[in-house]
Coordinates of C-alpha atoms in Angstrom, one line a residue:
Chain A
M25 CA -12.4 -6.4 -35.3
A26 CA -10.4 -3.4 -36.4
E27 CA -8.2 -3.4 -39.5
P28 CA -4.8 -4.8 -38.3
L29 CA -2.4 -2.0 -37.5
F30 CA 0.6 -4.2 -38.3
D31 CA 1.0 -7.4 -40.4
K32 CA 3.4 -9.0 -37.9
I33 CA 4.1 -8.1 -34.3
T34 CA 6.9 -9.8 -32.4
L35 CA 7.0 -10.0 -28.7
I36 CA 10.4 -10.6 -27.1
G37 CA 9.6 -11.6 -23.5
I38 CA 6.1 -12.9 -22.5
G39 CA 5.7 -12.1 -18.8
L40 CA 3.0 -10.0 -17.2
I41 CA 3.4 -7.1 -19.7
G42 CA 4.2 -9.1 -22.8
S43 CA 1.4 -11.5 -22.3
S44 CA -1.1 -8.7 -21.5
I45 CA -0.1 -7.0 -24.8
A46 CA -0.5 -10.4 -26.6
R47 CA -4.0 -10.9 -25.1
D48 CA -5.1 -7.4 -26.2
V49 CA -3.6 -7.7 -29.7
K50 CA -5.4 -10.9 -30.3
A51 CA -8.7 -9.8 -28.9
L52 CA -8.6 -6.6 -30.8
G53 CA -7.2 -8.1 -34.0
L54 CA -4.3 -5.6 -34.1
A55 CA -2.0 -7.9 -36.2
R56 CA -2.2 -10.8 -38.6
D57 CA 0.7 -12.6 -37.1
V58 CA 2.0 -12.5 -33.4
T59 CA 5.3 -14.2 -32.9
I60 CA 6.4 -14.8 -29.4
S61 CA 10.0 -15.4 -28.2
T62 CA 11.4 -15.9 -24.8
R63 CA 14.6 -17.4 -23.4
S64 CA 12.9 -20.0 -21.2
A65 CA 11.6 -23.1 -22.8
D66 CA 9.1 -23.6 -20.0
T67 CA 7.7 -20.0 -20.4
L68 CA 7.4 -20.5 -24.1
K69 CA 5.6 -23.7 -23.6
R70 CA 3.2 -22.0 -21.3
A71 CA 2.6 -19.1 -23.7
R72 CA 1.7 -21.7 -26.4
E73 CA -0.7 -23.5 -24.0
L74 CA -2.3 -20.1 -23.3
D75 CA -2.6 -19.6 -27.1
L76 CA -1.1 -16.1 -26.8
G77 CA 0.3 -15.9 -30.3
T78 CA 0.5 -17.4 -33.8
G79 CA 4.2 -18.4 -33.7
Y80 CA 6.6 -19.4 -31.0
T81 CA 10.4 -19.7 -30.9
L82 CA 13.3 -19.6 -28.4
A83 CA 15.4 -17.7 -31.1
A84 CA 14.8 -14.0 -30.9
E85 CA 16.7 -13.4 -34.2
E86 CA 14.2 -15.7 -36.0
A87 CA 11.2 -14.2 -34.3
V88 CA 11.9 -10.7 -35.5
T89 CA 12.3 -11.6 -39.2
D90 CA 9.6 -9.7 -41.2
A91 CA 8.2 -8.1 -38.1
D92 CA 6.7 -4.6 -38.5
L93 CA 6.6 -4.0 -34.7
V94 CA 9.0 -5.6 -32.2
I95 CA 8.1 -5.1 -28.5
V96 CA 10.9 -6.0 -26.1
S97 CA 9.5 -6.8 -22.6
V98 CA 12.4 -8.1 -20.6
P99 CA 14.2 -7.0 -17.4
V100 CA 16.0 -3.8 -18.3
G101 CA 19.4 -5.4 -17.6
A102 CA 18.8 -7.7 -20.6
S103 CA 18.2 -4.9 -23.1
E104 CA 21.6 -4.8 -24.7
A105 CA 21.9 -8.6 -25.2
V106 CA 18.4 -8.6 -26.9
A107 CA 19.4 -5.6 -29.1
K108 CA 22.6 -7.2 -30.2
Q109 CA 20.8 -10.5 -30.9
I110 CA 17.9 -9.0 -33.0
A111 CA 19.6 -6.1 -34.7
P112 CA 21.0 -7.9 -37.8
H113 CA 17.7 -9.6 -38.5
L114 CA 15.3 -6.6 -38.3
K115 CA 13.3 -5.6 -41.4
A116 CA 14.0 -2.2 -42.9
G117 CA 11.3 0.2 -41.6
A118 CA 10.5 -1.9 -38.6
I119 CA 9.5 -0.2 -35.3
V120 CA 11.4 -1.5 -32.3
T121 CA 10.1 -0.4 -28.9
D122 CA 10.4 -1.6 -25.3
V123 CA 8.4 -1.4 -22.0
G124 CA 11.3 -0.9 -19.6
S125 CA 10.9 1.1 -16.3
T126 CA 14.2 3.0 -16.9
K127 CA 14.8 4.8 -20.1
A128 CA 18.2 6.4 -20.2
S129 CA 19.9 3.0 -19.6
V130 CA 17.7 1.2 -22.1
I131 CA 18.6 3.8 -24.7
A132 CA 22.3 3.5 -23.9
Q133 CA 22.1 -0.3 -24.2
M134 CA 19.9 -0.6 -27.4
A135 CA 20.3 2.5 -29.6
P136 CA 24.0 1.9 -30.6
H137 CA 23.0 -1.5 -32.0
M138 CA 19.9 -0.4 -34.0
P139 CA 20.3 -0.3 -37.8
S140 CA 19.7 3.2 -39.2
N141 CA 16.8 1.9 -41.3
V142 CA 14.8 0.8 -38.2
H143 CA 12.7 3.1 -36.0
F144 CA 13.8 2.6 -32.3
I145 CA 11.2 4.3 -30.0
P146 CA 11.7 3.7 -26.3
G147 CA 8.4 3.4 -24.4
H148 CA 7.1 2.6 -20.9
P149 CA 3.5 1.7 -20.1
L150 CA 2.8 2.5 -16.5
A151 CA 0.8 -0.6 -15.8
G152 CA 1.3 -3.8 -13.9
T153 CA 0.5 -5.8 -10.8
E154 CA 2.6 -7.6 -8.2
K155 CA 2.2 -10.8 -10.2
S156 CA 4.6 -12.0 -12.9
G157 CA 4.8 -14.5 -15.7
P158 CA 2.6 -15.3 -18.7
D159 CA -0.3 -16.4 -16.5
A160 CA -0.4 -13.0 -14.8
G161 CA -1.3 -11.0 -17.8
F162 CA -4.9 -10.0 -18.6
R163 CA -7.0 -8.1 -21.1
G164 CA -7.3 -4.4 -20.4
L165 CA -4.2 -4.0 -18.2
F166 CA -3.3 -0.8 -20.1
K167 CA -6.8 0.6 -20.3
G168 CA -6.8 4.2 -18.9
R169 CA -3.1 4.0 -17.9
W170 CA -0.3 6.2 -19.1
C171 CA 2.3 5.1 -21.6
I172 CA 5.3 7.3 -21.8
F173 CA 7.5 7.6 -24.9
T174 CA 11.0 9.0 -24.7
P175 CA 11.7 9.4 -28.4
L176 CA 15.2 10.1 -29.7
A177 CA 15.9 13.4 -31.4
D178 CA 15.7 12.1 -35.0
T179 CA 12.5 10.0 -34.5
D180 CA 10.3 9.6 -37.6
P181 CA 6.9 11.3 -36.9
D182 CA 5.1 8.7 -38.9
A183 CA 6.6 5.8 -37.0
L184 CA 5.9 7.6 -33.7
G185 CA 2.3 8.1 -34.9
R186 CA 1.8 4.4 -35.6
L187 CA 3.2 3.3 -32.3
R188 CA 0.9 5.9 -30.6
S189 CA -2.1 4.4 -32.4
F190 CA -1.1 1.0 -31.2
W191 CA -1.0 1.9 -27.5
E192 CA -4.1 4.0 -27.9
A193 CA -5.8 0.9 -29.3
L194 CA -4.9 -0.8 -26.0
G195 CA -6.6 2.0 -24.2
S196 CA -3.5 3.9 -23.0
K197 CA -3.1 7.6 -22.7
I198 CA 0.2 8.8 -24.2
D199 CA 2.8 11.2 -22.8
E200 CA 6.2 12.2 -24.2
M201 CA 9.2 13.4 -22.2
D202 CA 13.0 13.2 -22.3
P203 CA 14.6 10.0 -20.8
E204 CA 16.4 11.7 -17.9
H205 CA 13.1 13.4 -16.7
H206 CA 11.3 10.1 -17.1
D207 CA 13.9 8.4 -14.9
K208 CA 13.5 11.1 -12.2
V209 CA 9.7 10.9 -12.3
L210 CA 9.7 7.1 -12.1
A211 CA 12.3 7.1 -9.3
I212 CA 9.8 8.9 -7.0
V213 CA 6.5 7.5 -8.2
S214 CA 7.6 3.9 -8.6
H215 CA 11.2 2.9 -7.9
L216 CA 11.5 4.5 -4.4
P217 CA 8.1 3.1 -3.3
H218 CA 9.2 -0.4 -4.3
I219 CA 12.6 -0.1 -2.6
I220 CA 10.9 1.2 0.6
A221 CA 8.3 -1.6 0.5
Y222 CA 10.9 -4.3 0.0
N223 CA 13.0 -2.7 2.8
I224 CA 10.3 -2.6 5.5
V225 CA 9.2 -6.1 4.8
G226 CA 12.8 -7.2 5.2
T227 CA 13.1 -5.2 8.5
A228 CA 10.0 -6.9 9.9
D229 CA 11.3 -10.3 8.8
D230 CA 14.5 -9.8 10.7
L231 CA 13.2 -8.7 14.1
E232 CA 14.1 -10.8 17.2
T233 CA 11.5 -9.2 19.5
V234 CA 8.4 -9.8 17.2
T235 CA 8.0 -13.1 15.5
E236 CA 7.2 -13.6 11.8
S237 CA 3.9 -15.2 12.7
E238 CA 2.9 -12.2 14.7
V239 CA 3.8 -9.9 11.8
I240 CA 1.7 -12.0 9.4
K241 CA -1.2 -12.4 11.9
Y242 CA -1.6 -8.7 12.6
S243 CA -0.5 -7.4 9.2
A244 CA -3.9 -5.9 8.4
S245 CA -3.1 -2.9 10.6
G246 CA -0.9 -1.3 7.9
F247 CA 2.0 -3.6 7.1
R248 CA 0.1 -5.7 4.5
D249 CA -0.2 -2.7 2.2
F250 CA 3.6 -2.8 1.7
T251 CA 3.8 -6.5 1.1
R252 CA 2.0 -6.2 -2.3
L253 CA 4.7 -4.1 -3.9
A254 CA 7.3 -6.3 -2.1
A255 CA 5.9 -9.3 -3.9
S256 CA 6.9 -7.9 -7.3
D257 CA 9.3 -9.7 -9.6
P258 CA 12.8 -9.8 -8.0
T259 CA 14.8 -9.8 -11.3
M260 CA 12.9 -6.9 -12.8
W261 CA 13.4 -4.8 -9.6
R262 CA 17.0 -5.7 -9.2
D263 CA 17.6 -4.5 -12.7
V264 CA 15.6 -1.3 -12.1
C265 CA 17.7 -0.5 -9.1
L266 CA 21.0 -1.0 -11.0
H267 CA 19.8 0.9 -14.1
N268 CA 18.3 4.0 -12.5
K269 CA 21.0 4.4 -9.9
D270 CA 21.6 8.1 -9.9
A271 CA 17.9 9.2 -9.7
L272 CA 17.2 6.5 -7.2
L273 CA 20.1 7.4 -4.9
E274 CA 18.9 11.0 -5.1
M275 CA 15.4 10.1 -4.0
L276 CA 16.7 7.8 -1.3
A277 CA 18.8 10.6 0.1
R278 CA 15.8 12.9 0.2
F279 CA 13.6 10.3 1.8
S280 CA 16.2 9.5 4.5
E281 CA 16.7 13.1 5.3
D282 CA 13.0 13.7 5.7
L283 CA 12.7 10.5 7.8
A284 CA 15.5 11.7 10.1
Y285 CA 13.5 14.9 10.6
L286 CA 10.4 12.9 11.6
Q287 CA 12.4 10.7 13.8
R288 CA 13.8 13.7 15.7
A289 CA 10.3 15.1 16.1
I290 CA 9.2 11.8 17.6
R291 CA 12.2 11.7 19.9
W292 CA 11.6 15.3 21.2
G293 CA 7.9 15.1 21.3
E294 CA 7.3 17.8 18.7
G295 CA 3.7 17.0 17.9
D296 CA 3.2 20.1 15.8
K297 CA 5.7 19.0 13.2
L298 CA 4.1 15.6 13.0
F299 CA 0.6 17.0 12.7
E300 CA 1.7 19.4 9.9
L301 CA 3.0 16.6 7.7
F302 CA 0.2 14.2 8.5
S303 CA -2.4 16.8 7.5
R304 CA -0.6 17.8 4.3
T305 CA -0.3 14.3 2.9
R306 CA -4.1 13.8 3.1
S307 CA -4.7 16.3 0.3
I308 CA -2.4 14.5 -2.0
R309 CA -4.4 11.3 -1.6
R310 CA -7.5 13.4 -2.4
S311 CA -5.9 14.7 -5.6
I312 CA -5.0 11.2 -6.7
V313 CA -8.5 10.0 -6.3
E314 CA -9.9 13.1 -8.0
A315 CA -7.5 12.5 -10.9
G316 CA -9.0 9.0 -11.3
Q317 CA -5.7 7.3 -10.4
D318 CA -7.0 5.3 -7.5
V319 CA -10.3 4.1 -6.1
D320 CA -11.9 6.1 -3.3
T321 CA -13.4 3.0 -1.6
P322 CA -11.9 2.7 1.9
D323 CA -9.1 0.2 2.3
F324 CA -8.8 -0.1 -1.5
G325 CA -12.2 -1.7 -1.4
R326 CA -10.7 -4.9 0.2
H327 CA -13.8 -5.4 2.4
V328 CA -15.8 -5.7 -0.8
L329 CA -13.8 -8.8 -1.9
D330 CA -12.8 -9.9 1.6
T331 CA -15.1 -12.2 3.5
P332 CA -13.1 -13.3 6.5
E333 CA -14.5 -16.1 8.7
S334 CA -15.9 -14.6 11.9
Chain B
M70 CA -31.8 -10.3 18.2
A71 CA -29.6 -11.7 20.9
E72 CA -30.3 -11.1 24.6
P73 CA -28.5 -7.8 25.3
L74 CA -25.0 -8.4 26.8
F75 CA -25.2 -5.1 28.7
D76 CA -28.1 -2.8 29.9
K77 CA -26.2 0.3 29.1
I78 CA -23.1 0.9 26.9
T79 CA -21.5 4.3 26.8
L80 CA -19.3 5.3 23.9
I81 CA -16.8 8.1 24.6
G82 CA -15.7 9.3 21.1
I83 CA -17.7 8.5 18.0
G84 CA -15.2 8.5 15.1
L85 CA -14.5 5.6 12.7
I86 CA -14.1 3.1 15.5
G87 CA -16.8 4.4 17.9
S88 CA -19.4 4.7 15.3
S89 CA -18.7 1.3 13.8
I90 CA -19.1 -0.2 17.3
A91 CA -22.4 1.8 17.7
R92 CA -23.7 0.4 14.3
D93 CA -22.9 -3.2 15.3
V94 CA -24.3 -2.8 18.8
K95 CA -27.6 -1.5 17.5
A96 CA -27.9 -4.0 14.7
L97 CA -27.1 -6.9 17.0
G98 CA -29.2 -5.6 19.9
L99 CA -26.2 -5.9 22.3
A100 CA -27.5 -3.2 24.7
R101 CA -30.8 -1.7 25.7
D102 CA -29.2 1.8 26.0
V103 CA -26.3 3.3 24.0
T104 CA -25.2 6.7 25.1
I105 CA -22.8 8.6 23.0
S106 CA -20.5 11.4 24.2
T107 CA -18.0 13.4 22.3
R108 CA -16.3 16.8 22.8
S109 CA -17.4 18.3 19.5
A110 CA -20.9 19.6 19.2
D111 CA -20.8 19.1 15.5
T112 CA -19.8 15.5 15.7
L113 CA -22.4 14.8 18.4
K114 CA -25.1 16.4 16.1
R115 CA -23.9 14.2 13.2
A116 CA -24.0 11.1 15.5
R117 CA -27.6 11.9 16.3
E118 CA -28.5 12.5 12.7
L119 CA -27.1 9.1 11.9
D120 CA -29.2 7.7 14.7
L121 CA -26.2 5.9 16.2
G122 CA -27.4 5.7 19.8
T123 CA -30.2 6.2 22.2
G124 CA -28.8 9.1 24.2
Y125 CA -26.4 12.0 23.4
T126 CA -24.4 14.4 25.5
L127 CA -21.3 16.5 25.4
A128 CA -20.6 15.7 29.1
A129 CA -18.7 12.5 29.4
E130 CA -19.3 12.4 33.1
E131 CA -23.1 12.4 32.6
A132 CA -22.8 9.8 29.8
V133 CA -21.1 7.2 32.0
T134 CA -23.7 7.3 34.8
D135 CA -25.2 3.8 35.2
A136 CA -23.2 2.4 32.3
D137 CA -22.2 -1.3 32.5
L138 CA -19.7 -0.9 29.7
V139 CA -17.7 2.2 28.8
I140 CA -15.7 2.2 25.6
V141 CA -13.2 5.1 25.2
S142 CA -12.4 5.7 21.5
V143 CA -10.4 8.9 21.5
P144 CA -6.9 9.8 20.2
V145 CA -4.5 8.1 22.8
G146 CA -3.2 11.5 24.0
A147 CA -6.6 12.3 25.3
S148 CA -6.9 9.2 27.5
E149 CA -5.9 10.8 30.8
A150 CA -8.3 13.7 30.5
V151 CA -11.1 11.3 29.8
A152 CA -10.2 9.0 32.7
K153 CA -10.1 11.9 35.1
Q154 CA -13.4 13.2 33.9
I155 CA -15.4 10.0 34.0
A156 CA -13.7 8.3 37.0
P157 CA -15.9 9.8 39.8
H158 CA -19.1 9.0 38.0
L159 CA -18.5 5.3 37.1
K160 CA -20.9 2.7 38.5
A161 CA -19.5 0.0 40.8
G162 CA -18.8 -3.1 38.7
A163 CA -18.7 -1.2 35.4
I164 CA -16.2 -2.3 32.7
V165 CA -14.1 0.4 31.2
T166 CA -12.2 -0.4 28.1
D167 CA -10.5 1.5 25.3
V168 CA -9.5 1.0 21.6
G169 CA -6.2 2.8 21.6
S170 CA -3.3 1.8 19.3
T171 CA -0.7 2.1 22.1
K172 CA -1.3 0.3 25.4
A173 CA 1.5 1.0 27.9
S174 CA 0.8 4.8 27.6
V175 CA -3.0 4.4 27.8
I176 CA -2.6 2.2 31.0
A177 CA -0.2 4.8 32.5
Q178 CA -2.7 7.5 31.7
M179 CA -5.9 5.8 32.8
A180 CA -5.2 3.1 35.4
P181 CA -4.2 5.5 38.3
H182 CA -7.6 7.2 38.0
M183 CA -9.8 4.2 37.9
P184 CA -11.8 3.5 41.1
S185 CA -11.0 0.1 42.6
N186 CA -14.6 -1.1 42.2
V187 CA -14.4 -0.7 38.4
H188 CA -12.9 -3.2 35.9
F189 CA -10.5 -1.4 33.6
I190 CA -9.5 -3.7 30.7
P191 CA -7.3 -2.1 28.0
G192 CA -8.1 -3.3 24.5
H193 CA -7.2 -2.7 20.9
P194 CA -9.3 -3.8 17.9
L195 CA -6.9 -4.1 14.9
A196 CA -9.4 -2.6 12.4
G197 CA -10.0 0.6 10.6
T198 CA -9.6 2.3 7.2
E199 CA -8.0 5.6 6.1
K200 CA -11.3 7.4 6.6
S201 CA -12.3 9.1 9.9
G202 CA -15.3 10.6 11.7
P203 CA -18.8 9.2 12.5
D204 CA -19.7 8.9 8.8
A205 CA -16.7 6.6 8.1
G206 CA -17.9 3.8 10.4
F207 CA -19.7 0.8 9.1
R208 CA -21.3 -2.5 10.1
G209 CA -18.9 -5.4 10.2
L210 CA -15.6 -3.4 10.5
F211 CA -14.4 -5.8 13.2
K212 CA -15.6 -9.1 11.6
G213 CA -12.7 -11.5 11.3
R214 CA -10.2 -9.0 12.7
W215 CA -8.1 -9.4 15.8
C216 CA -8.9 -7.6 19.1
I217 CA -5.9 -7.6 21.5
F218 CA -6.5 -7.3 25.3
T219 CA -3.6 -6.2 27.5
P220 CA -5.2 -7.0 30.9
L221 CA -3.7 -5.8 34.2
A222 CA -2.4 -8.4 36.7
D223 CA -5.5 -8.3 38.9
T224 CA -8.2 -8.4 36.2
D225 CA -11.4 -10.1 37.2
P226 CA -11.9 -13.2 34.9
D227 CA -15.6 -12.7 34.8
A228 CA -15.4 -9.1 33.6
L229 CA -12.7 -10.2 31.0
G230 CA -15.1 -12.9 29.8
R231 CA -17.9 -10.5 29.4
L232 CA -15.7 -8.1 27.4
R233 CA -14.5 -11.0 25.3
S234 CA -18.1 -12.0 24.5
F235 CA -18.8 -8.5 23.5
W236 CA -16.0 -8.3 20.9
E237 CA -16.8 -11.8 19.7
A238 CA -20.3 -10.8 19.1
L239 CA -18.9 -8.1 16.8
G240 CA -17.0 -10.9 14.9
S241 CA -13.6 -10.3 16.4
K242 CA -10.9 -12.9 17.2
I243 CA -9.4 -12.3 20.7
D244 CA -5.7 -12.3 21.7
E245 CA -4.1 -11.4 25.0
M246 CA -0.5 -10.1 25.5
D247 CA 1.3 -7.8 27.8
P248 CA 1.2 -4.1 27.0
E249 CA 4.9 -3.7 26.2
H250 CA 4.9 -6.6 23.7
H251 CA 1.7 -5.2 22.2
D252 CA 3.5 -1.8 21.6
K253 CA 6.5 -3.5 20.0
V254 CA 4.3 -5.6 17.7
L255 CA 2.2 -2.7 16.7
A256 CA 5.2 -0.5 16.1
I257 CA 6.3 -2.8 13.3
V258 CA 3.0 -3.9 11.8
S259 CA 1.2 -0.6 12.0
H260 CA 3.0 2.4 13.4
L261 CA 6.2 2.2 11.3
P262 CA 4.2 1.6 8.1
H263 CA 2.2 4.7 8.7
I264 CA 5.2 6.9 9.5
I265 CA 7.0 5.6 6.3
A266 CA 3.9 6.2 4.2
Y267 CA 3.5 9.7 5.6
N268 CA 7.2 10.4 5.0
I269 CA 7.4 9.2 1.4
V270 CA 4.3 11.2 0.5
G271 CA 5.9 14.3 2.1
T272 CA 9.2 13.7 0.2
A273 CA 7.4 13.5 -3.1
D274 CA 5.5 16.6 -2.3
D275 CA 8.7 18.6 -1.7
L276 CA 10.6 17.8 -4.8
E277 CA 11.7 20.5 -7.2
T278 CA 12.6 18.3 -10.1
V279 CA 9.3 16.5 -10.3
T280 CA 6.0 18.4 -10.1
E281 CA 3.2 17.5 -7.8
S282 CA 0.9 17.1 -10.8
E283 CA 3.4 14.5 -12.3
V284 CA 3.4 12.6 -9.0
I285 CA -0.4 12.5 -9.0
K286 CA -0.7 11.6 -12.7
Y287 CA 1.7 8.7 -12.6
S288 CA 1.0 7.6 -9.0
A289 CA -0.5 4.2 -10.2
S290 CA 3.0 2.8 -10.6
G291 CA 3.5 2.3 -6.9
F292 CA 3.3 5.6 -5.1
R293 CA -0.5 5.5 -4.7
D294 CA -0.4 2.5 -2.4
F295 CA 1.3 4.7 0.2
T296 CA -1.1 7.5 -0.1
R297 CA -3.9 5.5 1.5
L298 CA -2.1 5.1 4.9
A299 CA -0.9 8.7 4.6
A300 CA -4.5 9.9 4.4
S301 CA -5.2 8.6 7.9
D302 CA -6.4 10.8 10.7
P303 CA -3.5 13.3 11.6
T304 CA -4.5 13.7 15.3
M305 CA -4.7 10.0 15.9
W306 CA -1.3 9.4 14.3
R307 CA 0.4 12.3 16.0
D308 CA -0.7 10.8 19.3
V309 CA 0.4 7.3 18.4
C310 CA 3.9 8.6 17.5
L311 CA 4.2 10.5 20.8
H312 CA 2.8 7.7 22.9
N313 CA 4.8 4.7 21.5
K314 CA 8.0 6.6 21.2
D315 CA 10.5 4.0 22.4
A316 CA 9.3 1.1 20.3
L317 CA 8.8 3.3 17.3
L318 CA 12.3 4.8 17.5
E319 CA 13.7 1.3 17.8
M320 CA 11.9 0.2 14.6
L321 CA 12.9 3.4 12.8
A322 CA 16.5 2.7 13.6
R323 CA 16.3 -0.8 12.3
F324 CA 14.5 0.3 9.1
S325 CA 17.1 3.1 8.4
E326 CA 20.0 0.7 9.0
D327 CA 18.5 -1.8 6.5
L328 CA 17.8 1.0 4.0
A329 CA 21.4 2.2 4.2
Y330 CA 22.5 -1.4 3.4
L331 CA 20.2 -1.4 0.3
Q332 CA 21.3 2.1 -0.7
R333 CA 25.0 1.0 -0.6
A334 CA 24.1 -2.1 -2.6
I335 CA 22.5 0.1 -5.3
R336 CA 25.5 2.5 -5.3
W337 CA 28.0 -0.3 -5.7
G338 CA 25.9 -2.4 -8.1
E339 CA 25.6 -5.4 -5.9
G340 CA 22.7 -7.0 -7.6
D341 CA 23.0 -10.3 -5.6
K342 CA 22.2 -8.5 -2.3
L343 CA 19.1 -6.8 -3.9
F344 CA 17.9 -10.0 -5.5
E345 CA 18.2 -11.9 -2.2
L346 CA 16.0 -9.4 -0.3
F347 CA 13.5 -9.0 -3.2
S348 CA 13.0 -12.8 -3.3
R349 CA 12.7 -13.3 0.4
T350 CA 9.9 -10.6 0.8
R351 CA 7.7 -12.4 -1.8
S352 CA 7.2 -15.4 0.6
I353 CA 5.9 -13.1 3.4
R354 CA 3.2 -11.8 1.1
R355 CA 2.2 -15.3 0.3
S356 CA 2.0 -16.2 4.0
I357 CA -0.2 -13.2 4.7
V358 CA -2.6 -14.2 1.9
E359 CA -2.6 -17.8 3.1
A360 CA -3.4 -16.6 6.7
G361 CA -6.5 -14.8 5.3
Q362 CA -5.1 -11.4 6.2
D363 CA -5.2 -9.9 2.7
V364 CA -6.9 -10.5 -0.6
D365 CA -5.0 -12.4 -3.3
T366 CA -6.5 -10.5 -6.2
P367 CA -3.8 -8.6 -8.1
D368 CA -3.5 -4.9 -7.2
F369 CA -5.7 -5.4 -4.1
G370 CA -8.5 -6.1 -6.7
R371 CA -8.6 -2.4 -7.7
H372 CA -9.3 -3.3 -11.3
V373 CA -12.5 -5.0 -10.1
L374 CA -13.8 -1.6 -8.8
D375 CA -11.8 0.7 -11.1
T376 CA -13.2 1.6 -14.5
P377 CA -10.9 4.3 -15.8
E378 CA -12.0 6.1 -18.9
S379 CA -10.0 4.9 -22.0

């Protein structure tokens, strides 16, 4: 066990991300007290059953009392309500951070409510799976993954250093950038892929000429890859769409323009244009694997796990 | 070892699919003689080094002599050239099949050239990975996967039964449908997903505001899922696009229409429309997992294989 980095950590929200943090904090001994707060009585009960913390309450304002580090892990659309609720009860010198997938909107929602004697440092760990809820979390979710801080101009370097140490203890690699750039980067690497995945699964579900049972039965020929992202938490992703609107609309416009070009090439039989694109994209996959950001095993290694009946 | 189903099997094309068939045939003892033919001298040399067959030749017309079963595994655009080349040399009573991802086009290209004393049975095993070439094949690729036949009206039931036994020996489950329906089904479960994946990877690669190195670095937040399909064989996929044009254009139109609806909902902040879709798609994922068509492990089980440095 390491020396605790904080006396008391409060987790507001205990879904996939919050509960993964809780599991790591406990296993690594990063705090003496871990208080968990969430709006749903059922979820709080489940967190208690899973023994994720040392204290549990439905009242966020009680939960943050005396906390040295408060981590807000809620759908980004709930950020302002949480900020208003906890602000009057925060301890002087406390660090408040979040894990939201959009940063400009979270800052606009939370920063105005934060007392001047509190360190508000927006953050975003790029980690997760398609599962949600306190049961979905697991030890090591953040290991080897990036955590991006988008600190405000007047951020205290010491507080930033302590938050950095916390995420590094969870195994994360840290980057810093301004919130607008974060939102553009995430729009292309995360938000657009999710929208596209949701969309294609919806399209397939709505066809008259191909039945849903055929789509399911033959999904291994490509379609199933999209269904994983499209199984992500609906509330979280609704909020992401509404709170990163500008960057997402820009990426959607680029995507649709490129798709129209491909569609035209298919219509007019321009095989050279198709071949050029299909060759170029191969090298990006190679770079991602070389950068250690995906496994190289064919088919994501599914056949290693998969033992279909013959 | 089972009793061989055929005296001589000839494989035209020895990429991912052809070489996986070869490995299974050999291991299961399904033929006394396995002759391999491919257009590229380098690929043929590699097939010989891998000891995939019992005979090797660059001349397809020689390869098919005396063959009881000929399996054509080439990009679908090459089907007619192969049919013309082998037709005069086929043995009376031989079965000729293919593995192409489009069926109406393959039938139009091959059927007119087939001698009347030969059984031409179009087929499509729904199996593969993003890798290509003779080294990419492996034992058991077809196990538990569907193989779809699209037999012509006058197909001999006995020949069909023998071809069915062959694929069943490789572990496949067999379905039959007409070629037009096959092409529509595959357009949505396979061809559209590949086009969309290629397209989004191209869009990301072309941005000015986000660098390629940022896309690679942060790809684990969703984007990397698409890069697997976008790393598939460019020649194969160019041909699929050109040879399933009508069905693919129809699916592209539906997809774009649905995406415009989502885009408008994002622009106007209509969270209820987004939430409705994002909830509906979750249940399709669940059905696919229940049907045994994908693993249920979060993130495709990547974290089982993946051990990123901390």
